[in-house]
XYZ file of C-alpha atoms in Angstrom:
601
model
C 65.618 72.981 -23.508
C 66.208 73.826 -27.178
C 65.781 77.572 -27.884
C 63.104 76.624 -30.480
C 61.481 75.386 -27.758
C 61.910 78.250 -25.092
C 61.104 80.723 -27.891
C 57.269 78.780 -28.366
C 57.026 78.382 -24.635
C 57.487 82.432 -24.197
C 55.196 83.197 -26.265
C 52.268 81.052 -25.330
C 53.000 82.512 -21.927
C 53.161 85.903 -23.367
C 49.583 85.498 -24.694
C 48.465 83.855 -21.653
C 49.346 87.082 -19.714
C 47.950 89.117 -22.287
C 44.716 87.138 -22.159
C 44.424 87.987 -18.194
C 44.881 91.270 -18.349
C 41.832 91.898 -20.322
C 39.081 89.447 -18.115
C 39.592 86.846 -15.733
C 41.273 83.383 -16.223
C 38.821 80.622 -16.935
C 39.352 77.667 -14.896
C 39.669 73.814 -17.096
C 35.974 73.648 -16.597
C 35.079 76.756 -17.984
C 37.607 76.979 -21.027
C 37.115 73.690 -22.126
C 33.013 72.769 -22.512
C 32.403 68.989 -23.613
C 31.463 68.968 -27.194
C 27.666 68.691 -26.610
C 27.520 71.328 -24.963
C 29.375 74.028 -27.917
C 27.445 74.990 -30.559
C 27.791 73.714 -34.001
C 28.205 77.202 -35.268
C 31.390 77.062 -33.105
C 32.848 74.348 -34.002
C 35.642 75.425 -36.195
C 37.062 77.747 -33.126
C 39.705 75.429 -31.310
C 41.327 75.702 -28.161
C 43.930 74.760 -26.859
C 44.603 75.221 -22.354
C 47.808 76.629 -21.137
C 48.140 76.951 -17.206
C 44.512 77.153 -16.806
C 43.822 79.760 -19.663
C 41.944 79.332 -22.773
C 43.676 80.673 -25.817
C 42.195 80.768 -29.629
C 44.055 79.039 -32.205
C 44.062 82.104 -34.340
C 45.874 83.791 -31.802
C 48.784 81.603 -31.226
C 49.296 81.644 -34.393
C 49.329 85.062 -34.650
C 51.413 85.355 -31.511
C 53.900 83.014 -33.442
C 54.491 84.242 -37.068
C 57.778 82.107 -37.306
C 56.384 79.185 -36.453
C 56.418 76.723 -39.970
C 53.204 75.083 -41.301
C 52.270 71.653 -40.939
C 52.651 69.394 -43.594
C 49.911 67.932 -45.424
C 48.491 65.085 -44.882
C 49.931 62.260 -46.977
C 46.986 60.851 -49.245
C 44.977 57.922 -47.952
C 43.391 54.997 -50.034
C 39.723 55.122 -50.278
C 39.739 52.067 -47.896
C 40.920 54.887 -45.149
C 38.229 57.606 -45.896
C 35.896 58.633 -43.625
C 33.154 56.983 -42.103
C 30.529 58.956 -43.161
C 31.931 58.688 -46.788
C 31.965 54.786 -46.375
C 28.936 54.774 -45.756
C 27.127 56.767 -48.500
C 28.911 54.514 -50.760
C 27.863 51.220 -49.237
C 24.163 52.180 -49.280
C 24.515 53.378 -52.822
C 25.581 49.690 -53.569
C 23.350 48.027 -51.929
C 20.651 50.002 -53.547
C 21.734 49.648 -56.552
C 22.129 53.487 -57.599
C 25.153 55.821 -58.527
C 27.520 56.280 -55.579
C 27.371 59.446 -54.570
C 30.292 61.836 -55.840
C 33.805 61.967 -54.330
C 34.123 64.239 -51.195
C 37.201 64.936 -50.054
C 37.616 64.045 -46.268
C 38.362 66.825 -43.443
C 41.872 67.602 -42.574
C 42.927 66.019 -39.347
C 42.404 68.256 -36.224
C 46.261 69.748 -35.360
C 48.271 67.331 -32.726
C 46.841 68.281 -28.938
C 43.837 70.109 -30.299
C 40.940 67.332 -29.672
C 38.197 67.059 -32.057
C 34.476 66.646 -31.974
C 33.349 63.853 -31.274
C 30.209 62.733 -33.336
C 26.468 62.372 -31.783
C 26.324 59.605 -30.133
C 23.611 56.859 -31.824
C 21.938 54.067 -29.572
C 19.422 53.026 -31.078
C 18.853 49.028 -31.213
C 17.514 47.068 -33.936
C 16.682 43.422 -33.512
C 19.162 41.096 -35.802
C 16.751 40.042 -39.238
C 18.360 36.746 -40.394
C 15.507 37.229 -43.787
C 13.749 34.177 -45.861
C 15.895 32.493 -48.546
C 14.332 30.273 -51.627
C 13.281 26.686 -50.239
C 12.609 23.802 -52.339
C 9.101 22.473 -51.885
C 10.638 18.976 -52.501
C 12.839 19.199 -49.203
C 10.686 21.863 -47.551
C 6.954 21.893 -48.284
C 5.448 23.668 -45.472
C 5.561 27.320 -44.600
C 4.307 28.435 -40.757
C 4.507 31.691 -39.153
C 2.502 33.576 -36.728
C 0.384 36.284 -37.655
C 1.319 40.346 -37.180
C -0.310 43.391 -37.217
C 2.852 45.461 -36.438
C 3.936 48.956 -38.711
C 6.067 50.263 -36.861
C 8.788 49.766 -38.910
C 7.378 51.940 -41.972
C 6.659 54.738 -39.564
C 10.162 54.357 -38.658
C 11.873 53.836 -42.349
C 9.910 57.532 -42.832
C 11.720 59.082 -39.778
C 14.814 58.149 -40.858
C 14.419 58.766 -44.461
C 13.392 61.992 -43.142
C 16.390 63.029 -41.163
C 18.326 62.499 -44.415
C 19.532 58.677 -43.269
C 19.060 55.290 -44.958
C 17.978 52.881 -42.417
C 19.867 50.363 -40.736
C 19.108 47.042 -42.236
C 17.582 45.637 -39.068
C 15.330 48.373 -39.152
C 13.403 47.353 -42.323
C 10.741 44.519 -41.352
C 9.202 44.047 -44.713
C 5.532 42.909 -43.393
C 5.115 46.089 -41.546
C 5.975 48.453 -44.519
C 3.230 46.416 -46.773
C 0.899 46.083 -43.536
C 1.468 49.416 -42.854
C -1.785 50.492 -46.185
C -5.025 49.547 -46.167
C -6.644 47.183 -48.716
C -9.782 46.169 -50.358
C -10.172 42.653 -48.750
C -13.252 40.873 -49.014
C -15.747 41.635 -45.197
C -15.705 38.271 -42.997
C -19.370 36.645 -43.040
C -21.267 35.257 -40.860
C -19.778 34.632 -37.508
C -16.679 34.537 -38.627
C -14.171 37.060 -37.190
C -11.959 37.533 -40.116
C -11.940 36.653 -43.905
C -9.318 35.000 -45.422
C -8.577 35.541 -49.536
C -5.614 34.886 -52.358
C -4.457 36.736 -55.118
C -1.904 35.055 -57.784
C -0.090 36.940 -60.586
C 3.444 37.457 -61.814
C 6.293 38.425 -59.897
C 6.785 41.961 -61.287
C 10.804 41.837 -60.400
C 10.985 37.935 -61.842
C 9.261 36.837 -65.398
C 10.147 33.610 -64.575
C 8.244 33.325 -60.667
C 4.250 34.266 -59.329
C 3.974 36.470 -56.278
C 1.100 34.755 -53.909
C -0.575 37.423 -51.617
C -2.581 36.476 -49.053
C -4.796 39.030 -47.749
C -6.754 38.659 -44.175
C -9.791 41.081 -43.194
C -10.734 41.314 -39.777
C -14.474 42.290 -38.459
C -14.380 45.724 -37.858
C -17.407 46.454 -35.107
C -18.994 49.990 -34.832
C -16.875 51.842 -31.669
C -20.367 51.713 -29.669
C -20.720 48.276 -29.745
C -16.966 47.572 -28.441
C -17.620 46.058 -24.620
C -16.021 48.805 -22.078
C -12.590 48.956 -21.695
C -10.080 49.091 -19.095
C -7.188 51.235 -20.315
C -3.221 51.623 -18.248
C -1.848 54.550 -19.816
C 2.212 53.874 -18.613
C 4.380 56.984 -19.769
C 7.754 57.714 -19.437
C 8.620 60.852 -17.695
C 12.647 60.196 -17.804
C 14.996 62.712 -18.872
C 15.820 60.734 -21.972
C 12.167 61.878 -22.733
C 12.613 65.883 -22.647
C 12.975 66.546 -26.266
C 9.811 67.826 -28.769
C 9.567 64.309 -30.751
C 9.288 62.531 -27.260
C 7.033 63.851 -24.264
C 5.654 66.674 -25.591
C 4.313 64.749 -28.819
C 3.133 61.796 -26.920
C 0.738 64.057 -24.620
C -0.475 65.625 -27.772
C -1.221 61.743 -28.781
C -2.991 60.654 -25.767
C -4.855 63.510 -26.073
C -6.297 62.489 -29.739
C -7.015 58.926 -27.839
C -8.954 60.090 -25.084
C -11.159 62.633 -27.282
C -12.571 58.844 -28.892
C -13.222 57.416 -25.164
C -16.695 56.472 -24.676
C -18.341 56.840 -20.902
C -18.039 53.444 -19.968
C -14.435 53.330 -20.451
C -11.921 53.891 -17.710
C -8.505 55.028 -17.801
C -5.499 55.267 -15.248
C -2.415 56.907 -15.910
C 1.095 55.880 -14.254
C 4.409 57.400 -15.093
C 8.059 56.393 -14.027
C 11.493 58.131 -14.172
C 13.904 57.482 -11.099
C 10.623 56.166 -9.499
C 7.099 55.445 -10.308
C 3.411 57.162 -9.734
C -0.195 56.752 -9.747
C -0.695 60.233 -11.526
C -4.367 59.506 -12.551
C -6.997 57.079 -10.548
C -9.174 55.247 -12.626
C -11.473 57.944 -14.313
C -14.347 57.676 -16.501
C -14.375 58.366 -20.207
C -16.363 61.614 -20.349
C -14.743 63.383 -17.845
C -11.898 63.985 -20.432
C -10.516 67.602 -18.641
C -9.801 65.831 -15.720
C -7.773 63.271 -18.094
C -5.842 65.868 -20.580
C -5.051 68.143 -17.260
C -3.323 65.173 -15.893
C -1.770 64.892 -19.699
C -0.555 68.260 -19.756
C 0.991 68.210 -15.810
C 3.783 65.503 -16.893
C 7.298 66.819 -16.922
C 10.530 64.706 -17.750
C 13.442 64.273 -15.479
C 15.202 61.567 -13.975
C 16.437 57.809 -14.957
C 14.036 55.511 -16.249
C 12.256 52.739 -14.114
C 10.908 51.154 -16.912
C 10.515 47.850 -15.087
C 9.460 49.253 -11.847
C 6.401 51.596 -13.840
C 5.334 47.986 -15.783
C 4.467 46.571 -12.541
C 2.956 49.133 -11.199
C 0.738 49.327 -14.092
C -0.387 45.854 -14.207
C -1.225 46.694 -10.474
C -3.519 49.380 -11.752
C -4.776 47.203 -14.383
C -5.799 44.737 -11.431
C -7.704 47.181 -10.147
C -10.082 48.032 -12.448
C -10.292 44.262 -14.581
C -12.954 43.928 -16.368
C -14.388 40.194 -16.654
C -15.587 40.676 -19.656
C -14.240 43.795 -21.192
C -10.966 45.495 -22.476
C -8.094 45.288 -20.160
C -4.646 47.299 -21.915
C -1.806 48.654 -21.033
C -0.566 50.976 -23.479
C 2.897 51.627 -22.849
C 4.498 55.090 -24.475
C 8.355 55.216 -24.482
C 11.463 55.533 -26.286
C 11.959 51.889 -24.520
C 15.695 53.042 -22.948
C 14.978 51.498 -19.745
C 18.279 51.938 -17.318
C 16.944 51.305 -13.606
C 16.127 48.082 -11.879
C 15.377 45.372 -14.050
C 17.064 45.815 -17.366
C 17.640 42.610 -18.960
C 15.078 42.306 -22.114
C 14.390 38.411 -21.292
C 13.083 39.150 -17.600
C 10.943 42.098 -18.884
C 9.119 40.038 -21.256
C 8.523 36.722 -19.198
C 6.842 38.914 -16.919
C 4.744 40.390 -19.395
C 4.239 37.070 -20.884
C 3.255 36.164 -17.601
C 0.408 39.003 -17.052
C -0.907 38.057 -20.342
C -2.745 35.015 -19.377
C -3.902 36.794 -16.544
C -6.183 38.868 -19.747
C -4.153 42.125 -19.420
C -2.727 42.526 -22.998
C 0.264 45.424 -23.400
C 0.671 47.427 -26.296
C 3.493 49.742 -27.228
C 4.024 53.030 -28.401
C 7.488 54.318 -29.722
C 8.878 58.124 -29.794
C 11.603 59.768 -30.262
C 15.094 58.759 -31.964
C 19.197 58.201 -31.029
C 18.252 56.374 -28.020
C 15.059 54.560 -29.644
C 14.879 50.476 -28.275
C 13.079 49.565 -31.139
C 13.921 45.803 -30.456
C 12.386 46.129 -26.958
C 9.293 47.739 -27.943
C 8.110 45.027 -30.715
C 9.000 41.895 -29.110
C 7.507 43.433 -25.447
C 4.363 44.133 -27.297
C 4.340 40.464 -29.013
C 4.496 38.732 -24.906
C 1.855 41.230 -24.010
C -0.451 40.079 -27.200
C -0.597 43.444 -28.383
C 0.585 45.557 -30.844
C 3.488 47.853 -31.838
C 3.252 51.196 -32.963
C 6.130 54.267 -33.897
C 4.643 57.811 -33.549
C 6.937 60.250 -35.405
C 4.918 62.852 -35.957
C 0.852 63.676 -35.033
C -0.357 62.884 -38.174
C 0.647 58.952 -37.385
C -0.939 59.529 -34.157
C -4.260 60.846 -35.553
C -3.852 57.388 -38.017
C -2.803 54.652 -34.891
C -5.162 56.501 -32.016
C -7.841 58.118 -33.588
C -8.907 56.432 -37.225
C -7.478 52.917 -35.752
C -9.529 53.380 -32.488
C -11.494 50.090 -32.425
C -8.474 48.330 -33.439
C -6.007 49.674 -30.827
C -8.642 48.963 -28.667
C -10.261 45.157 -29.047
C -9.041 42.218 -30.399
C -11.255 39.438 -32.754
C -8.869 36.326 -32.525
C -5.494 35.755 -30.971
C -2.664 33.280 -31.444
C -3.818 33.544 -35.025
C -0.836 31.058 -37.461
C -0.789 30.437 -40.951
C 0.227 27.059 -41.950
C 1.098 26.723 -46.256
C 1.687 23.462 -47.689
C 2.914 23.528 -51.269
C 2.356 20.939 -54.062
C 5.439 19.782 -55.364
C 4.426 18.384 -58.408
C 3.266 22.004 -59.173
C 5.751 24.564 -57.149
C 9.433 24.025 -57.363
C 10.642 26.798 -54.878
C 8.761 29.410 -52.722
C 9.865 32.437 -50.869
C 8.179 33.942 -48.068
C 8.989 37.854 -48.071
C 8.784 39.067 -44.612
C 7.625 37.729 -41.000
C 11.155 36.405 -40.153
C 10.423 37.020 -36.736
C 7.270 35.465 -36.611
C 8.674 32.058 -38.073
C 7.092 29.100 -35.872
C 8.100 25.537 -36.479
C 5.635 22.993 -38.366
C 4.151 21.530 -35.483
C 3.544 24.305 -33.691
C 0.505 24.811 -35.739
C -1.285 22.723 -34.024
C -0.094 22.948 -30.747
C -2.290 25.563 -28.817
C -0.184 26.321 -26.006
C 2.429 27.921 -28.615
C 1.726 31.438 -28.412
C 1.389 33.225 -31.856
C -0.529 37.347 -33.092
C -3.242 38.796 -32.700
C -5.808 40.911 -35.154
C -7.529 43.558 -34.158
C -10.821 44.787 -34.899
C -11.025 46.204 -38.362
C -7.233 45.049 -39.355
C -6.048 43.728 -42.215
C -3.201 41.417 -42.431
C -1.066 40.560 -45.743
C 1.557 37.814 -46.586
C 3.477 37.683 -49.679
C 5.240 34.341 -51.003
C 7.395 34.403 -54.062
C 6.837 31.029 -56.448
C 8.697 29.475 -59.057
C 6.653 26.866 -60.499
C 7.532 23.582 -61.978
C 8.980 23.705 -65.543
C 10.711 26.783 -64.794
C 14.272 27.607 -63.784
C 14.563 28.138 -60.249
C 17.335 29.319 -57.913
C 18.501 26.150 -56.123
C 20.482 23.208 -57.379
C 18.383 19.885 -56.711
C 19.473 17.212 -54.514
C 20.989 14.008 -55.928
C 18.800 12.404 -53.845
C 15.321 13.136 -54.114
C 13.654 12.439 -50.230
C 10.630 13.888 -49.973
C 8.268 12.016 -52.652
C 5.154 13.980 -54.365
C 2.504 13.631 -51.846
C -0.790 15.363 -54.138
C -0.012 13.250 -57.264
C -3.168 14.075 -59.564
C -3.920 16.980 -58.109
C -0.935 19.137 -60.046
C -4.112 21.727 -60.246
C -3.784 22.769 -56.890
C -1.085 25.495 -56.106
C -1.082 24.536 -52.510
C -3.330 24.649 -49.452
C -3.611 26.988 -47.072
C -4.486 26.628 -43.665
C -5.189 29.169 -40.447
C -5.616 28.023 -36.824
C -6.926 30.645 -34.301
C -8.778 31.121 -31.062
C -11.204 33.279 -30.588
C -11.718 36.677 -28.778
C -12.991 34.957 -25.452
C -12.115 31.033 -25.905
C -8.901 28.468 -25.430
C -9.372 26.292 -27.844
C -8.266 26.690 -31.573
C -10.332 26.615 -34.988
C -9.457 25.661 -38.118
C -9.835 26.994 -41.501
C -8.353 25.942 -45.005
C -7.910 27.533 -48.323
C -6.875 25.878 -51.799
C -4.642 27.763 -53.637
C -6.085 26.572 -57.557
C -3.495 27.155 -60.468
C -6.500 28.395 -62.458
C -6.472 31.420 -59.743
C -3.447 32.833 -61.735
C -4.559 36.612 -63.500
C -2.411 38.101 -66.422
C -1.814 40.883 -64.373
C -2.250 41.411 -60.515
C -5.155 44.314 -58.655
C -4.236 47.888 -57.658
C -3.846 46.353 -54.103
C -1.606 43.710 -55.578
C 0.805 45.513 -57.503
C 1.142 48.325 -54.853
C 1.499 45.816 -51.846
C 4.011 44.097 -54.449
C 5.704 47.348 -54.745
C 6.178 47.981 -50.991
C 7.839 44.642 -50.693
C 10.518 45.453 -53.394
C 11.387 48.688 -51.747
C 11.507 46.744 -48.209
C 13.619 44.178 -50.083
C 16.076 47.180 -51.347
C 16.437 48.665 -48.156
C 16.826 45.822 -46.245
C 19.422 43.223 -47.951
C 20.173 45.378 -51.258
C 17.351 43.595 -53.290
C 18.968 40.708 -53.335
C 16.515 38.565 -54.831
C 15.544 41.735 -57.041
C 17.661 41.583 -59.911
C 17.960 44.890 -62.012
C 14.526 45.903 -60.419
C 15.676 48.470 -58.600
C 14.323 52.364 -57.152
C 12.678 54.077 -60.340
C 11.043 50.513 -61.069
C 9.552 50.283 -58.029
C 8.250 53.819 -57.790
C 7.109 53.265 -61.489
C 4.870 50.147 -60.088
C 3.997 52.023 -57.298
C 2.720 55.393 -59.247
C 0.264 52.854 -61.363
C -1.239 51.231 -58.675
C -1.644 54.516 -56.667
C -5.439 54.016 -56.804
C -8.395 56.494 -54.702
C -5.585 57.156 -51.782
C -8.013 58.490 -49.173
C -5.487 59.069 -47.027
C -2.639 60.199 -49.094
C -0.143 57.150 -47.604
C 0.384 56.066 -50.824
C 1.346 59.253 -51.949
C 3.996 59.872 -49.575
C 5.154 56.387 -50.042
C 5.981 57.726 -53.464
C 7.852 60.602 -51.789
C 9.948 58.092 -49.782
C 11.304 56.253 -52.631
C 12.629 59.337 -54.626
C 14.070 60.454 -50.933
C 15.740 56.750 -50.414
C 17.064 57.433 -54.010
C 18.212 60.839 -53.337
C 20.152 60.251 -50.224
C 21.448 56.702 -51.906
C 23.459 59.081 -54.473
C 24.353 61.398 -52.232
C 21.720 64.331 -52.692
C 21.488 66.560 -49.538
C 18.288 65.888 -47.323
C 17.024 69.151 -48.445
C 16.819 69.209 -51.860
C 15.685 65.385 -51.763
C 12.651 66.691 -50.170
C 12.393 69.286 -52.290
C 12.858 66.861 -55.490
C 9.604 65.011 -53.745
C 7.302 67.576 -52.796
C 7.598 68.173 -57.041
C 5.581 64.849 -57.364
């Protein structure tokens, strides 16, 4: 042994003696705590373990005044930063702002010291393969199943929130622009929804229209809603013990049962390691006895997701309703880990209740373990829909002001079907609803299974159009195939068509819009331009605006601002608020003074 060597070991022992004479030696356990359990204020104090004994860096180094400094760190190409730094800048480019400013990356922790690790992140985003231009010469028809889904902007606002830009799977653009309310024209008649078009120019694209389709549902008074048959399914696991989880999804479920008439009847089961039958089926007005069972739930445990699905469908059984509202509304932070686990055997068996007239619907909380994938594609086999509940407000908005549609539905496997003239369109785009994409002759097949719309929603699709005459985006063929098929009738646009069922019947109906050229307007509605403005943000977030061109952040919030309109609820504002925090964070500005820049609007 060198004498360098004996010298360093001497003294490490020498403070390790020291250190025992003044308390007891910690064992491993106790002088080494796994990172999530030391406080961030802490984190700066390393250790490092000698023969069982926990000694401060500061004082081996003062126990060692000989001992020479490290060398710096030799410099590293940017390609080498850190990840966090790699990151800012990448979101910065594909939103098309500043990158943030140069920050100089942390000095390696010294060799045998180990460092923090960082929070670990689970949360799972179904993969968004989004819409590209199609020629209407080689692809004519557009058909997709309806959605009433928003989770996604509830989402986008949590995230934006914590100070992060979303992951791009994160962004479905249909649910940030479904996510407002609209002035739609009522349905008449017996019809159960109303269907309407609005055509002006492209505000991001001189040269292309923006086609918005708007759908209205009937929206019933709550007292004329047939009794319903309500499954609430919580989870109780441990993943659930934090305030944005449990404790704010009994403060929901309160809201919801405070609408509950008498003649409904609710049932609440939870699950963890195992499942139970906390509340019988109780009547509406006896709402104690249902928020005392609310406010008795505890988390602890693994999560039985699976296991608590069946067992609510069992309760759901019980209490059917022939011809009323049977629901399951199942509140998680979907990380099911017990028993059945694979996604595709939890939602055939969902699928599977469904024609049985037991729709689910699903409510997300929480975040860093958050299934997001699971909860939206488990609500579309249960013919229900998807909600995200990140803070009470959005509670008050999905369970309380959206009451009649959380409850009933007016038509289900509800598709669009639009056929585009080619001797008047050259290309289309269809912004949003790439998971909802259905093959052409599925429209009229009525065993395909497509949405649902609620009572009192409305539903809006956005196509981008280049029109004949003008320069599109993709190169002809040499070889023309598909030959004009509406020569003469250059006037019309396109047609549209929707196929549904309705509320309590199996076989489809048909209706059909034409989309006339002379429907074009100078300059698009309130509705129009702010829906239009939604999309473009969606469209930043999601691929870098990569149909965009230089219409990037401030134009959008500029669009935005002018069609702000009444804003009963003050979404709209806040919306506002989201693009100067998206903005903010894409340059680099902390979290805290983005929010600060927004609550200036």
């Amino acid at each position: 042994m060198s004498l360098r060597s004996s010298t360093l070991l001497s003294l490490l022992l020498g403070a390790c003696l020291a250190a025992c004479s003044t308390q007891r030696v910690s064992t491993p356990a106790e002088a080494a705590p796994s990172a999530s359990e030391q406080p961030a204020t802490e984190a700066k104090v390393e250790t490092v373990t000698v023969t069982g004994a926990a000694i401060r860096r500061a004082d081996l180094m003062a126990a060692s005044p000989s001992a020479p400094p490290a060398p710096p760190p030799a410099p590293k190409p940017l390609r080498q930063l850190g990840q966090a730094q790699e990151k800012r800048a990448a979101d910065a480019q594909r939103l098309n702002v500043a990158p943030p400013a140069f920050v100089a990356p942390a000095l390696p922790a010294p060799v045998g010291i180990a460092a923090l690790p960082e929070p670990a992140d689970r949360e799972r985003y179904q993969t968004i393969v989004r819409h590209g231009v199609q020629r209407v010469a080689e692809a004519p028809v557009s058909t997709f199943s309806i959605d009433v889904d928003t989770a996604s902007y509830s989402n986008v606002r949590r995230l934006l929130n914590r100070g992060q830009l979303p992951p791009q799977d994160a962004v479905r653009v249909e649910e940030l622009v479904n996510y407002f309310p609209y002035q739609y024209p009522q349905p008449s008649g017996n019809a159960p929804f109303s269907v309407s078009t609005e055509l002006a120019p492209t505000p991001w694209n001189p040269d292309s229209l923006l086609l918005r389709i708007g759908i209205q549902a009937a929206d019933p008074a709550k007292a004329s809603l047939p009794p319903a048959n309500l499954v609430f399914l919580v989870d109780v696991s441990g993943s659930m013990n934090e305030p944005a989880k449990l404790p704010l999804l009994k403060q929901a479920l309160k809201l919801f049962v405070r609408e509950l008439r008498p003649q409904d009847h609710v049932s609440l089961v939870t699950y963890a390691s195992g499942t139970r039958v906390v509340l019988e089926p109780t009547a509406g007005d006896r709402k104690a006895v249902i928020e005392a069972a609310i406010d008795d739930l505890r988390a602890g445990g693994a999560t039985a997701g699976a296991a608590g699905i069946e067992l609510a469908y069992r309760m759901a059984e019980q209490g059917f309703l022939k011809q009323g509202i049977n629901r399951i509304l199942l509140a998680t932070d979907g990380d099911f880990n017990v028993g059945i686990t694979r996604f595709e055997t939890l939602k055939n068996r969902v699928e599977e209740k469904r024609r049985s007239g037991i729709s689910l619907s699903t409510l997300g909380f929480g975040e860093g373990n958050y299934n997001d994938a699971l909860m939206e594609q488990l609500a579309d086999a249960g013919d229900g829909a998807y909600s995200y509940i990140d803070n009470l407000n959005e509670a008050q908005k999905v369970l309380v002001d959206e009451f009649t549609s959380t409850l009933a539905t007016v038509a289900h496997d509800v598709k669009i079907q639009l056929e585009f003239n080619p001797d008047a369109v050259l290309e289309y785009r269809q912004i949003g609803f790439e998971n909802r994409a259905l093959r052409r002759e599925d429209f009229n097949n009525d065993k395909v299974d497509a949405g649902e719309i609620g009572a009192g929603h409305r539903v809006t699709a956005l196509y981008e159009i280049t029109l004949v005459g003008q320069r599109g985006k993709v190169e002809p063929l040499r070889y023309r195939i598909n030959k004009p098929q509406l020569s003469g009738k250059d006037a019309e646009l396109g047609f549209l068509k929707l196929r549904y069922k309705p509320a309590h019947g199996q076989a489809s109906l048909l209706l059909s819009v034409p989309i006339a050229r002379s429907a074009v307007a100078a300059q698009g509605s309130e509705d129009f331009r702010f829906a239009a403005a939604v999309a473009a943000f969606g469209q930043r977030l999601a691929d870098g605006g990569r149909y965009l061109g230089k219409f990037d952040l401030p134009q959008i919030r500029e669009l935005a601002a002018g069609a702000r309109g009444e804003d009963r609820f003050g979404y709209r504002g806040e919306f506002l608020r989201l693009v100067n925090l998206a903005q903010n964070l894409a340059q680099g500005t902390p979290p805290a003074t983005s929010a600060a820049a927004a609550v200036a609007d």
